[in-house]
Short mmCIF file of C-alpha atoms in Angstrom, two decimals:
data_model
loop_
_atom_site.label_atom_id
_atom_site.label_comp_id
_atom_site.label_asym_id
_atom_site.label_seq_id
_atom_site.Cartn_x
_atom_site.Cartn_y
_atom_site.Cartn_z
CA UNK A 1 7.59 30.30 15.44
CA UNK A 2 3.74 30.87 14.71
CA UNK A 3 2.65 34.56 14.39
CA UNK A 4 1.46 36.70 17.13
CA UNK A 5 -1.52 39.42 17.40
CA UNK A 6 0.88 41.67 15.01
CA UNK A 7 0.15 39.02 12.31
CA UNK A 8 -3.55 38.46 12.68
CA UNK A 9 -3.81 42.19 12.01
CA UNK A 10 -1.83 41.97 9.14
CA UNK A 11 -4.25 38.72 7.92
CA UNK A 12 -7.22 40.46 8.53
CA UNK A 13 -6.09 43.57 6.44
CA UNK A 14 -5.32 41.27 3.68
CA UNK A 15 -8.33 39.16 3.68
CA UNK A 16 -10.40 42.12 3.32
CA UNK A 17 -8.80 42.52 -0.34
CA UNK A 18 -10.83 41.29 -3.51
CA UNK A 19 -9.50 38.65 -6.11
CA UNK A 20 -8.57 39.64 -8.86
CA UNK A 21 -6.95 37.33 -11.50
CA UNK A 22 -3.72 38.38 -13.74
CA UNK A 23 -2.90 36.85 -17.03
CA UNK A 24 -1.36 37.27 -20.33
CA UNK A 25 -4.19 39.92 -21.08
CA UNK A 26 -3.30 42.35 -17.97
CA UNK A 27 -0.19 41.72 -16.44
CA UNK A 28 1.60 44.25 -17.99
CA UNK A 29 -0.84 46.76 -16.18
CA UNK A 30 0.17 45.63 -12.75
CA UNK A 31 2.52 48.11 -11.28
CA UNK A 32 5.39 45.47 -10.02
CA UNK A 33 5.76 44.28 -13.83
CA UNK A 34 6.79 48.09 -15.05
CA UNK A 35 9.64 46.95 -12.70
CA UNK A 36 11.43 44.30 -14.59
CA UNK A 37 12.70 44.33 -17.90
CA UNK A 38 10.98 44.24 -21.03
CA UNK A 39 13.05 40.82 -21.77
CA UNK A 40 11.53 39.54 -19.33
CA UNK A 41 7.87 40.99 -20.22
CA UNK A 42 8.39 39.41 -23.53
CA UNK A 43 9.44 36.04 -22.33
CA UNK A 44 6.56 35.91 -20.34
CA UNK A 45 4.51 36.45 -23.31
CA UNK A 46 5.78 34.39 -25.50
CA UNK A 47 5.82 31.39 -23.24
CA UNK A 48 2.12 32.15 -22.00
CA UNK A 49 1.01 31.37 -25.40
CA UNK A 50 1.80 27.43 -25.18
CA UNK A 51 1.80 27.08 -21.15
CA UNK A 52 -1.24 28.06 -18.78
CA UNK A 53 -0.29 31.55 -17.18
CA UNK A 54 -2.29 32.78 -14.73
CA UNK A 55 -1.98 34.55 -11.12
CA UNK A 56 -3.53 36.93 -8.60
CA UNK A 57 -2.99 40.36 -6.34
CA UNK A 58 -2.87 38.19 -3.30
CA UNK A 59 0.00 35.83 -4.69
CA UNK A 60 1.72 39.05 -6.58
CA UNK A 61 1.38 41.61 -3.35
CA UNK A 62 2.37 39.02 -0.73
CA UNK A 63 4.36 36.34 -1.73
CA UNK A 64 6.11 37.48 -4.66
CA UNK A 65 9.59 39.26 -3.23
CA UNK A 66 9.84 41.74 -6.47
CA UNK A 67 13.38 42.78 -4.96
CA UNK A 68 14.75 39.35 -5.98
CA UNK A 69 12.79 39.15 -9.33
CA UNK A 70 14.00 37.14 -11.37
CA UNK A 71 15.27 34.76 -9.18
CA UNK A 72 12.33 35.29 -6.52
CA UNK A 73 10.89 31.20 -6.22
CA UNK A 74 7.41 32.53 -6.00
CA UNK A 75 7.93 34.36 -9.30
CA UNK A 76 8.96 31.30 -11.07
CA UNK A 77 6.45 29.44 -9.76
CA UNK A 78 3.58 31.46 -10.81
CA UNK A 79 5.13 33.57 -14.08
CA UNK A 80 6.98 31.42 -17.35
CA UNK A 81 10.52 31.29 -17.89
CA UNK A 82 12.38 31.50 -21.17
CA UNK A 83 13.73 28.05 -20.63
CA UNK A 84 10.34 26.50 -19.87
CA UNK A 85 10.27 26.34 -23.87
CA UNK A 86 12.90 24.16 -25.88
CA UNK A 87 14.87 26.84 -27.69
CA UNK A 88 14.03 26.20 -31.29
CA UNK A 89 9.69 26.43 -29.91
CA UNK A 90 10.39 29.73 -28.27
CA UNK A 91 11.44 31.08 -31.34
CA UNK A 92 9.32 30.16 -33.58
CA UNK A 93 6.54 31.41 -31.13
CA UNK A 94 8.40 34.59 -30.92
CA UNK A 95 8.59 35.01 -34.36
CA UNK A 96 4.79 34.49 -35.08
CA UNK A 97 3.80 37.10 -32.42
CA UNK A 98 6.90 39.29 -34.03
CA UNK A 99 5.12 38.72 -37.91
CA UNK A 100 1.41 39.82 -36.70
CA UNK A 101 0.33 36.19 -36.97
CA UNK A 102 -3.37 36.09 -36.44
CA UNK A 103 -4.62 34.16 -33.45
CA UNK A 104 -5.72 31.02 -35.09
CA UNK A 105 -2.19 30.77 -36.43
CA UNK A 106 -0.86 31.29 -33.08
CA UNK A 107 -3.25 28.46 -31.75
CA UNK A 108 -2.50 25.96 -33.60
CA UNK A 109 1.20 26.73 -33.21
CA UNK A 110 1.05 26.30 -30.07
CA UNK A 111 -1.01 23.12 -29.73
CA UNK A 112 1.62 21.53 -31.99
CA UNK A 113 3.98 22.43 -29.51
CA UNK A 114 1.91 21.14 -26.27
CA UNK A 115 1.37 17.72 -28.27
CA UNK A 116 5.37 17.21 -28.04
CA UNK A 117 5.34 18.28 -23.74
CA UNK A 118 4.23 14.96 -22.96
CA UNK A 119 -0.15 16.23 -22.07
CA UNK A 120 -0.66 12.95 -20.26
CA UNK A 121 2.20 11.44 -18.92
CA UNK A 122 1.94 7.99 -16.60
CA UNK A 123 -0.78 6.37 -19.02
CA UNK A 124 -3.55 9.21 -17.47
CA UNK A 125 -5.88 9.12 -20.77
CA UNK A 126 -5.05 5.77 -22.23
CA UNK A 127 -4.90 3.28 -18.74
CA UNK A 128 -6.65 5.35 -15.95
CA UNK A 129 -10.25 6.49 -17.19
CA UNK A 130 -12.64 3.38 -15.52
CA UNK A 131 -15.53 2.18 -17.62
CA UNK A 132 -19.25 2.22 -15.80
CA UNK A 133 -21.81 -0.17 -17.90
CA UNK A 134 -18.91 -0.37 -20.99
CA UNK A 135 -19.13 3.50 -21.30
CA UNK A 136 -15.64 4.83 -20.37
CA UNK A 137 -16.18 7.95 -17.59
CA UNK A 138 -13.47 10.64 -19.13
CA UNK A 139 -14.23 12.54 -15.92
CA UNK A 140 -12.68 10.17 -13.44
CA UNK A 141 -9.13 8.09 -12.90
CA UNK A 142 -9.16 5.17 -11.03
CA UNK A 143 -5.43 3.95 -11.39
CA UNK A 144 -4.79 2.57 -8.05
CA UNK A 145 -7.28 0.10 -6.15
CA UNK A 146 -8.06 2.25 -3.31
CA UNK A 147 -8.88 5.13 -4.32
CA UNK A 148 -10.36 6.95 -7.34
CA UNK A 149 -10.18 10.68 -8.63
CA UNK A 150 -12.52 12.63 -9.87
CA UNK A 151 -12.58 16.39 -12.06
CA UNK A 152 -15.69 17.79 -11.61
CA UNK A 153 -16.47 20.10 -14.55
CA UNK A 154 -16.70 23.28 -12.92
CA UNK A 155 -13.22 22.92 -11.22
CA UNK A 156 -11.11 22.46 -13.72
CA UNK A 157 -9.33 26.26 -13.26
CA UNK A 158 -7.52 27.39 -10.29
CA UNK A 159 -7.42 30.93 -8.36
CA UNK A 160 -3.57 30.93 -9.76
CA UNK A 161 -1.44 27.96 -11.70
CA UNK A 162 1.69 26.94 -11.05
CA UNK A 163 4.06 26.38 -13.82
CA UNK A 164 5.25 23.00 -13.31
CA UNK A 165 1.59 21.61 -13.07
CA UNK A 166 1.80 18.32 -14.26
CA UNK A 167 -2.32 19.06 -15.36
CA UNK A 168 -1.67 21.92 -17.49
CA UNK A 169 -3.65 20.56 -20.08
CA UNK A 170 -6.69 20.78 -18.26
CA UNK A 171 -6.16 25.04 -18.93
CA UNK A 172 -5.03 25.33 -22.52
CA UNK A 173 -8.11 25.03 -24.22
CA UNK A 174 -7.44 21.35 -25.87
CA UNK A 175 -10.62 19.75 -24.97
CA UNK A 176 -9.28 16.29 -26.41
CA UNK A 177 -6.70 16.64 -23.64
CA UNK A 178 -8.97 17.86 -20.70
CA UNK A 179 -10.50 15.32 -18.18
CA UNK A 180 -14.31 16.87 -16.91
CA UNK A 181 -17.53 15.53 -15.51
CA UNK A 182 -20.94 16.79 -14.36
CA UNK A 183 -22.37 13.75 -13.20
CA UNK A 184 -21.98 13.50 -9.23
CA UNK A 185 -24.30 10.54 -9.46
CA UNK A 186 -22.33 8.73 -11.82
CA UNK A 187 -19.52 9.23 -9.66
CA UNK A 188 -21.46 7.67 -6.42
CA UNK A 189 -23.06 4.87 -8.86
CA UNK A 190 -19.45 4.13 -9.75
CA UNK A 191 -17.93 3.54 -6.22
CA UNK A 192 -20.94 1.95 -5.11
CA UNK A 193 -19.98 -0.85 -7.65
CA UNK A 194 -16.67 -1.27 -6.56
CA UNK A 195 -16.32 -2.34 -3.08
CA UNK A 196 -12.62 -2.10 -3.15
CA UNK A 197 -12.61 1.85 -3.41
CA UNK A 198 -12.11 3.69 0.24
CA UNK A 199 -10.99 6.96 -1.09
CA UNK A 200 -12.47 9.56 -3.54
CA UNK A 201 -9.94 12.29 -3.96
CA UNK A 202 -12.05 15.15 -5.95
CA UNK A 203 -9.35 17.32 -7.87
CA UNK A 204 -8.75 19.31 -10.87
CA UNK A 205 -7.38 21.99 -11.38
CA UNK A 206 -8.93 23.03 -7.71
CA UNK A 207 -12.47 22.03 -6.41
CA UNK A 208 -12.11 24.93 -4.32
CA UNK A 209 -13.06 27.61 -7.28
CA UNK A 210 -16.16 26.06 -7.59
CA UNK A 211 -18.71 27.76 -5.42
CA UNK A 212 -19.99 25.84 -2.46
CA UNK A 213 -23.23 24.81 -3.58
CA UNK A 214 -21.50 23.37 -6.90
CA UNK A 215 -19.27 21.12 -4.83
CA UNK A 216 -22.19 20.22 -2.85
CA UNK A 217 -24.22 18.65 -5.27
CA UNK A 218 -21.07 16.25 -5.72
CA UNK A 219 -20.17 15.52 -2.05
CA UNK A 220 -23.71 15.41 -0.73
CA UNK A 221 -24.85 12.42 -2.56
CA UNK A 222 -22.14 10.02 -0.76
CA UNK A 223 -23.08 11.12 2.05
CA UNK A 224 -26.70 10.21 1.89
CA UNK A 225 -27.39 7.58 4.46
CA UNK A 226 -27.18 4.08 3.03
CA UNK A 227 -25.00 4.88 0.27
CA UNK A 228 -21.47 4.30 -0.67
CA UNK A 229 -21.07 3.15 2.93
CA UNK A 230 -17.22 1.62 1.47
CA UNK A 231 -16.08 5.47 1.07
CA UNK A 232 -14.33 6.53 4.39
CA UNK A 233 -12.49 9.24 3.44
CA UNK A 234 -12.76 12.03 0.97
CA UNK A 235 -9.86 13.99 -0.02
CA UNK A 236 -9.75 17.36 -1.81
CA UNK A 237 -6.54 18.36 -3.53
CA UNK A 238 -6.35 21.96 -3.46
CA UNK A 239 -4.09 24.74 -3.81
CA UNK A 240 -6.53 27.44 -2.48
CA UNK A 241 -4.26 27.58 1.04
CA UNK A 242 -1.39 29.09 -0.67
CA UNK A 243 -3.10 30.96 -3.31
CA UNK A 244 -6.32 31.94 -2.10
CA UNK A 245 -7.05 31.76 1.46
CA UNK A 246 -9.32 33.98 1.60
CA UNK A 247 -11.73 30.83 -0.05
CA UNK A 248 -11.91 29.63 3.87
CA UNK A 249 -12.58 33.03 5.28
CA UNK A 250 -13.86 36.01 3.75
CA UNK A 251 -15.23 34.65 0.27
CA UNK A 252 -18.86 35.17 0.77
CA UNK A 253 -19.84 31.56 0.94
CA UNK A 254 -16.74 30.35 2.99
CA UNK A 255 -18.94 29.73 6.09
CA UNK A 256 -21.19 26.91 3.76
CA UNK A 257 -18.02 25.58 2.65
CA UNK A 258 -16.33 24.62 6.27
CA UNK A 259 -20.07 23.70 6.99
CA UNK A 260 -19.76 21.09 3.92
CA UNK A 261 -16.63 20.13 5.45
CA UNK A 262 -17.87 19.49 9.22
CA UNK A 263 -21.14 17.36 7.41
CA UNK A 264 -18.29 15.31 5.97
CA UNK A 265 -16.70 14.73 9.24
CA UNK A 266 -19.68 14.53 10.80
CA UNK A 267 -21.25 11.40 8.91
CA UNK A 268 -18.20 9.24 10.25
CA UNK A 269 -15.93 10.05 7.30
CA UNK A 270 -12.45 11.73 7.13
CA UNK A 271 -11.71 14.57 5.43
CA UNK A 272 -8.66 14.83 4.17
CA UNK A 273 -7.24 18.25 2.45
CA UNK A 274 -4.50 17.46 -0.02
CA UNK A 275 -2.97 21.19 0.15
CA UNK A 276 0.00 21.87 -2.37
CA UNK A 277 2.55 24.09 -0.86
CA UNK A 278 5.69 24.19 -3.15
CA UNK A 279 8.06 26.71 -0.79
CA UNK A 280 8.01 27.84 2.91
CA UNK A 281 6.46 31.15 1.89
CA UNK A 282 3.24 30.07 1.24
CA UNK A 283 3.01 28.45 4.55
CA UNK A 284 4.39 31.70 6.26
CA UNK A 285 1.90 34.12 4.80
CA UNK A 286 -0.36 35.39 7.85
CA UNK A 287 -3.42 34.28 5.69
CA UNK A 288 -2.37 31.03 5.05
CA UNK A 289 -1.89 30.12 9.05
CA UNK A 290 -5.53 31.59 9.51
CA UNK A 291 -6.70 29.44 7.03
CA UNK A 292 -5.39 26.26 8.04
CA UNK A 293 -6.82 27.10 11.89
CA UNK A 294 -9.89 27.41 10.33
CA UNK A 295 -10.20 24.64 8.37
CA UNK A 296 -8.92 22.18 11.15
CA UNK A 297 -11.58 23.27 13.28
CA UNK A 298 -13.76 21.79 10.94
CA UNK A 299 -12.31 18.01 11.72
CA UNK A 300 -10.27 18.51 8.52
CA UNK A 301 -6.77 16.62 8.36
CA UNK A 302 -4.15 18.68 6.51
CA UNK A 303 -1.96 16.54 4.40
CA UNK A 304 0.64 18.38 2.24
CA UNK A 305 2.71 17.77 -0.75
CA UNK A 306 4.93 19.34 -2.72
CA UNK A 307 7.45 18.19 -6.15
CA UNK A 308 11.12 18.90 -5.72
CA UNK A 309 11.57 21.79 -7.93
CA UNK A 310 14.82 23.27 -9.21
CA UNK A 311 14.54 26.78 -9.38
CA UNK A 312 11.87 26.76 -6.44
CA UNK A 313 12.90 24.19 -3.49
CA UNK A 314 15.80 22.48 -4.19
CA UNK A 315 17.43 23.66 -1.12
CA UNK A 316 16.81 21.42 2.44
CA UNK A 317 16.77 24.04 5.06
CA UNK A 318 13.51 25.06 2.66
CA UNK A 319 11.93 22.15 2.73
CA UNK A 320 12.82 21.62 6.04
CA UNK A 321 11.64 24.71 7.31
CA UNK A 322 8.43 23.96 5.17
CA UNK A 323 7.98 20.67 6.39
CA UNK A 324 8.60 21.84 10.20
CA UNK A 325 5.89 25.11 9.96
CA UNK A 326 3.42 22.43 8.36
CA UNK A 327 3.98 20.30 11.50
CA UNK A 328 3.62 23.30 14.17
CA UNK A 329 0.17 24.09 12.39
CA UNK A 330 -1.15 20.55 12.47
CA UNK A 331 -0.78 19.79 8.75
CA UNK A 332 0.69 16.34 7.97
CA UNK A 333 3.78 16.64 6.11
CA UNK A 334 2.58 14.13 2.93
CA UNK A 335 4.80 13.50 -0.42
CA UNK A 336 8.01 15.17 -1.86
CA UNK A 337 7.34 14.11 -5.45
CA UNK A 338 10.02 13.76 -8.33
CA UNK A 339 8.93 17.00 -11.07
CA UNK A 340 6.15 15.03 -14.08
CA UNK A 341 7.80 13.56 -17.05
CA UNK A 342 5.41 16.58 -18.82
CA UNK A 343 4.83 20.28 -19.29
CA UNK A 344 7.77 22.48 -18.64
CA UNK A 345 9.72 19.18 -16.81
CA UNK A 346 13.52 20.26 -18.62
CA UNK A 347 13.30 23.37 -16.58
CA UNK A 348 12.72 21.78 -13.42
CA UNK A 349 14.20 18.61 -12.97
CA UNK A 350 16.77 17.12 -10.91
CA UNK A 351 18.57 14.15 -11.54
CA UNK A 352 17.17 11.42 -9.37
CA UNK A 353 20.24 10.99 -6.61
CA UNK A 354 20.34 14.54 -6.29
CA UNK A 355 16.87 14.74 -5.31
CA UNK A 356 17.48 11.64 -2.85
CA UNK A 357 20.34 13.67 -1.49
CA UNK A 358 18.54 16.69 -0.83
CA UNK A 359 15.04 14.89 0.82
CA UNK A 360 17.39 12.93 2.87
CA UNK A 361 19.32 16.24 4.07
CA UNK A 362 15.80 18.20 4.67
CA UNK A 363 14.25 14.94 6.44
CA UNK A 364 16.97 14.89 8.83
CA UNK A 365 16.44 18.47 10.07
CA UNK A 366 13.25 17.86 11.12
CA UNK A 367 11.83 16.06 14.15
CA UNK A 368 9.93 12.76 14.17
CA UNK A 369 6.47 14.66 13.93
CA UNK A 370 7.61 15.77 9.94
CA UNK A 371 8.72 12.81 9.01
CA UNK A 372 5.77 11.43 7.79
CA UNK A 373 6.98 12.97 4.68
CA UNK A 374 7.71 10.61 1.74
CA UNK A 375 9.51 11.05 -0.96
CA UNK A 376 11.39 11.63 -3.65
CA UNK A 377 8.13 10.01 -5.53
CA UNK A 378 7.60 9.09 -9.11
CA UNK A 379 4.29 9.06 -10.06
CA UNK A 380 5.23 6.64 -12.98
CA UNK A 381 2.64 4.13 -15.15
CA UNK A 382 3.33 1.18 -12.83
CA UNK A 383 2.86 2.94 -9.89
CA UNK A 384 4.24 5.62 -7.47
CA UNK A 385 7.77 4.39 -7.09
CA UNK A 386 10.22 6.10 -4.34
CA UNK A 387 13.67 6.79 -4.96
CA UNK A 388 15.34 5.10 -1.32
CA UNK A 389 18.97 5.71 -1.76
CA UNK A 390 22.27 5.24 -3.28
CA UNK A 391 24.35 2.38 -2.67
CA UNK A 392 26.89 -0.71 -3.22
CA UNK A 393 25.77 -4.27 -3.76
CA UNK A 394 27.09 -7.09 -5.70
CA UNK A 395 30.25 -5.07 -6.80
CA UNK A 396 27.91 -2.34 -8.52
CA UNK A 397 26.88 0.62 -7.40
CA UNK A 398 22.74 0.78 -7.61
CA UNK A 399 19.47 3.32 -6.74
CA UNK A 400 17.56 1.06 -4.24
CA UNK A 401 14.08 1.71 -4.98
CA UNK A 402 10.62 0.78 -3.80
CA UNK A 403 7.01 0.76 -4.83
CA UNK A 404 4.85 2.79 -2.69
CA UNK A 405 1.66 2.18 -4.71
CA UNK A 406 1.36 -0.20 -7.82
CA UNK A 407 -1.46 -1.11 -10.80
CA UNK A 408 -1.57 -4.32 -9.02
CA UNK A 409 -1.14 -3.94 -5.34
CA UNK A 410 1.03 -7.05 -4.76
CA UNK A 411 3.52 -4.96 -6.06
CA UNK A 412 3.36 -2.52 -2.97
CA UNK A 413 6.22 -1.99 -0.58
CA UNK A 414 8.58 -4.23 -2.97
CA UNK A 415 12.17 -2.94 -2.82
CA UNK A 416 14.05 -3.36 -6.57
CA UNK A 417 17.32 -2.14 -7.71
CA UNK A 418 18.06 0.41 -10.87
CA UNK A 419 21.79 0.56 -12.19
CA UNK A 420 23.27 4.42 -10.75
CA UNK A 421 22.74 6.49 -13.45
CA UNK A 422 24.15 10.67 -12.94
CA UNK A 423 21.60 11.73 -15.74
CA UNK A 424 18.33 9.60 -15.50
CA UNK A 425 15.54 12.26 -13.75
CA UNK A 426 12.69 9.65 -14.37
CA UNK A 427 11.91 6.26 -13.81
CA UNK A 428 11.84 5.28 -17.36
CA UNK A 429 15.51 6.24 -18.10
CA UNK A 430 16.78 3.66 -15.42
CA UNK A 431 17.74 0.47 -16.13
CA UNK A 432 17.80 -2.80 -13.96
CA UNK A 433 20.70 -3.44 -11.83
CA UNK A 434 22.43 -7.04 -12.09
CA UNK A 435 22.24 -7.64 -15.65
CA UNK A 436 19.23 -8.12 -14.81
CA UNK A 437 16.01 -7.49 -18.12
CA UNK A 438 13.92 -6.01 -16.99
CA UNK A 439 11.99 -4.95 -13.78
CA UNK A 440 9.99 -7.31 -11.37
CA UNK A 441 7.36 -5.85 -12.57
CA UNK A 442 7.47 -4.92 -16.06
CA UNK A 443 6.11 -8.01 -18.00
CA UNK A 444 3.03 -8.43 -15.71
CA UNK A 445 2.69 -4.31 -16.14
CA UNK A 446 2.97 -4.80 -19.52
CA UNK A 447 -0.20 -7.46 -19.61
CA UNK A 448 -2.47 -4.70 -17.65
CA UNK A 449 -1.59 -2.11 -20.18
CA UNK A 450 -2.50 -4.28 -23.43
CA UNK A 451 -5.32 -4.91 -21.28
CA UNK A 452 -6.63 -0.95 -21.05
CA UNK A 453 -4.63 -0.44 -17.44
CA UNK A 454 -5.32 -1.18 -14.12
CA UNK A 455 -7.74 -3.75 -13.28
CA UNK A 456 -9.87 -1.77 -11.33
CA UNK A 457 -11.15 0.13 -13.86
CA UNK A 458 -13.14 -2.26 -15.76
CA UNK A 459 -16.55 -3.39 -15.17
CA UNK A 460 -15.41 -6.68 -13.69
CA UNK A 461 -12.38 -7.15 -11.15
CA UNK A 462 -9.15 -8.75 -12.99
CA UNK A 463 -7.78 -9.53 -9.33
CA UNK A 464 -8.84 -10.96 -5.86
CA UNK A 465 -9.93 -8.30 -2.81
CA UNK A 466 -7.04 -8.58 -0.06
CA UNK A 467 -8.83 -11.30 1.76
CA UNK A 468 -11.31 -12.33 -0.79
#
């Protein structure tokens, strides 16, 4: 049920209240953390030296149950875990910070330990990054034909992170490992050279920390008439719903930032907000609902996505309860995706039937309007790749599978079969069904990678237009 008068109150009090950041230099001054042990506090140091760390008050005071620490979701979600560290790295970061090591010791400790978590996984650095005039634009993906992302500079932070972020090296300092650009023209010069491209999804870390008249000077020039005239819709992925609302309403340019948003929506193109709500209490916050009204009235669509997250929302009637408030609000229930091959990934995964089991349990407790939800997903180097089901064929028991985006975009929609496996939590420990190689795809896959990736990201297109 959607709140009442009692709840705008209660979302007006709270938007009135000031951001303020916590991290690994103040959280032990925050009055709920003198609440919980000082294992705990020391875990959370330790592991904040190798994996981003880094909340708020509103996320903290509201969303946080502190009753239900350590177990809380929203806790886990925004504070590190022990286990988010193989055992053997935890120690040896705990014993630096127990020996006084000095903080370039520390550093460099720790950066040997991010360089074994997997920084890019899915080819991101090596196969995504499209070249412009035979430079290569480190500040841009463009993996699938479609659509290609973009990481403007100045929003490559976020008002809180999450700790399964499959981006975390974007916030640990390792520049060689961060993707960044300033160039809004380059970006517009870019799609303007490849037909192909309908979508420009501008993501990060979270566009939305940049100040209005940053993102501006990237948006604006697209929408200058004459230009790009193939983009139709532009897509933010942001966060800022669940973690900062207040970023639609009270910051003090909010007003120029749903007035960007109805200039989009006014020159013809969608809008599209890709908002990242991991568990039903970020949609339920009073804020949150107030935010979303707001930003719809813009012209907005809402599209939201979450990964399956043990620990967080590996339970249906969450998800389903999620799925169903993001439905009564107008949001478009989006992707359930399969937790990154990367990061913190041991502490969070589920093997892949399990997470079949549980979307297909949530997806049938809500009505027709949520089930635009896809999922589980695998955002995997050929493509994204949906887990469909558990079954018998042949005499063997099999994961049917399908490709719901692909490097090469015959491969789209194609249904393939994996041998069951109990253990295998990505796509790259399955293994074909039928005695069967290899995957349909895998030698032609193979051919794109030798070649630097998808074909879309060269100067000259390796493959036909649909209909060209």
């Amino acid at each position: 049920m959607l709140p009442g008068n009692g709840a705008a109150a209660e979302a007006a009090a709270i938007l009135e209240e000031p951001y303020e950041a916590i991290n690994i230099r103040n959280f032990e001054k925050v009055p709920q953390i003198q609440g919980i042990s000082e294992e705990l506090r020391q875990d959370i140091r330790v592991v904040a030296q190798v994996l981003p760390f880094k909340s708020n008050r509103y996320v903290m005071d509201h969303l946080i149950d502190w009753d239900r620490v350590p177990e809380d979701p929203m806790f886990r979600l925004t504070f590190p875990q022990r286990d988010m560290l193989d055992p053997e790295h935890y120690e040896q970061m705990a014993a630096l910070l127990a020996s006084g090591a000095d903080n370039a010791e520390i550093r460099a400790t720790a950066n040997e330990i991010r360089l074994t978590l997997n920084p890019h996984p899915a080819g991101q650095m090596e196969h995504n990054v499209p070249m412009l005039n035979g430079k290569p634009l480190q500040g841009m993906q463009h993996k699938y034909r479609e659509t290609v992302l973009f990481f403007p500079t100045q929003g490559q932070t976020c008002h809180a992170y999450c700790t399964f972020c499959f981006r975390w090296p974007q916030f640990v300092g390792m520049e060689g490992l961060k993707f960044a650009m300033r160039e809004g023209e380059l970006l517009r010069d870019y799609v303007e050279e490849h037909p192909e491209i309908s979508d420009i999804l501008f993501t990060g870390g979270d566009p939305l920390i940049m100040k209005t008249r940053i993102l501006r000077g990237y948006i604006e020039p697209l929408l200058e008439p004459g230009r790009a005239p193939n983009i139709s819709t532009i897509r933010v992925g942001s966060k800022a719903l669940a973690y900062w609302p207040h970023r639609l309403i009270t910051d003090d340019d909010a007003e120029e930032l749903l007035e960007l948003f109805r200039k989009v929506v006014d020159s013809g193109r969608q809008l599209a907000m890709m908002s990242h709500f991991n568990h039903p209490v970020e949609v339920e916050a009073p804020p949150a609902l107030e935010a979303i009204r707001v930003l719809r009235e813009t012209g907005a669509q809402i599209r939201t996505q979450t990964p399956l997250l043990k620990h967080i929302n590996d339970d249906p009637d969450a998800l389903a309860r999620m799925w169903r408030l993001q439905a009564q609000t107008g949001c478009i229930p989006y992707y359930l995706f399969v937790a990154r091959d990367t990061g913190a990934k041991r502490y969070f995964e589920l093997p892949l039937w399990r997470c079949w089991e549980i979307f297909r349990e949530a997806y049938s407790k809500v009505s027709g309007v949520a089930r635009t939800v896809r999922g589980p997903s695998m955002s995997a180097t050929p493509g994204k790749v949906q887990v469909l089901g558990v079954t018998e064929a042949a005499g063997e028991r099999v994961m049917v599978l399908r490709m719901l985006q692909g490097r090469n975009p015959d491969w789209v929609g194609r249904p393939f079969f994996a041998r069951y496996s109990e253990t295998a939590s990505w796509l790259d420990e399955l293994e074909p069904a039928f005695g069967e190689s290899e995957f349909f795809y895998d030698r032609e896959l193979n051919e794109l990678l030798v070649g630097g990736g998808s074909p879309w990201s060269k100067d000259e297109l390796a493959l036909p237009l649909v209909g060209g």
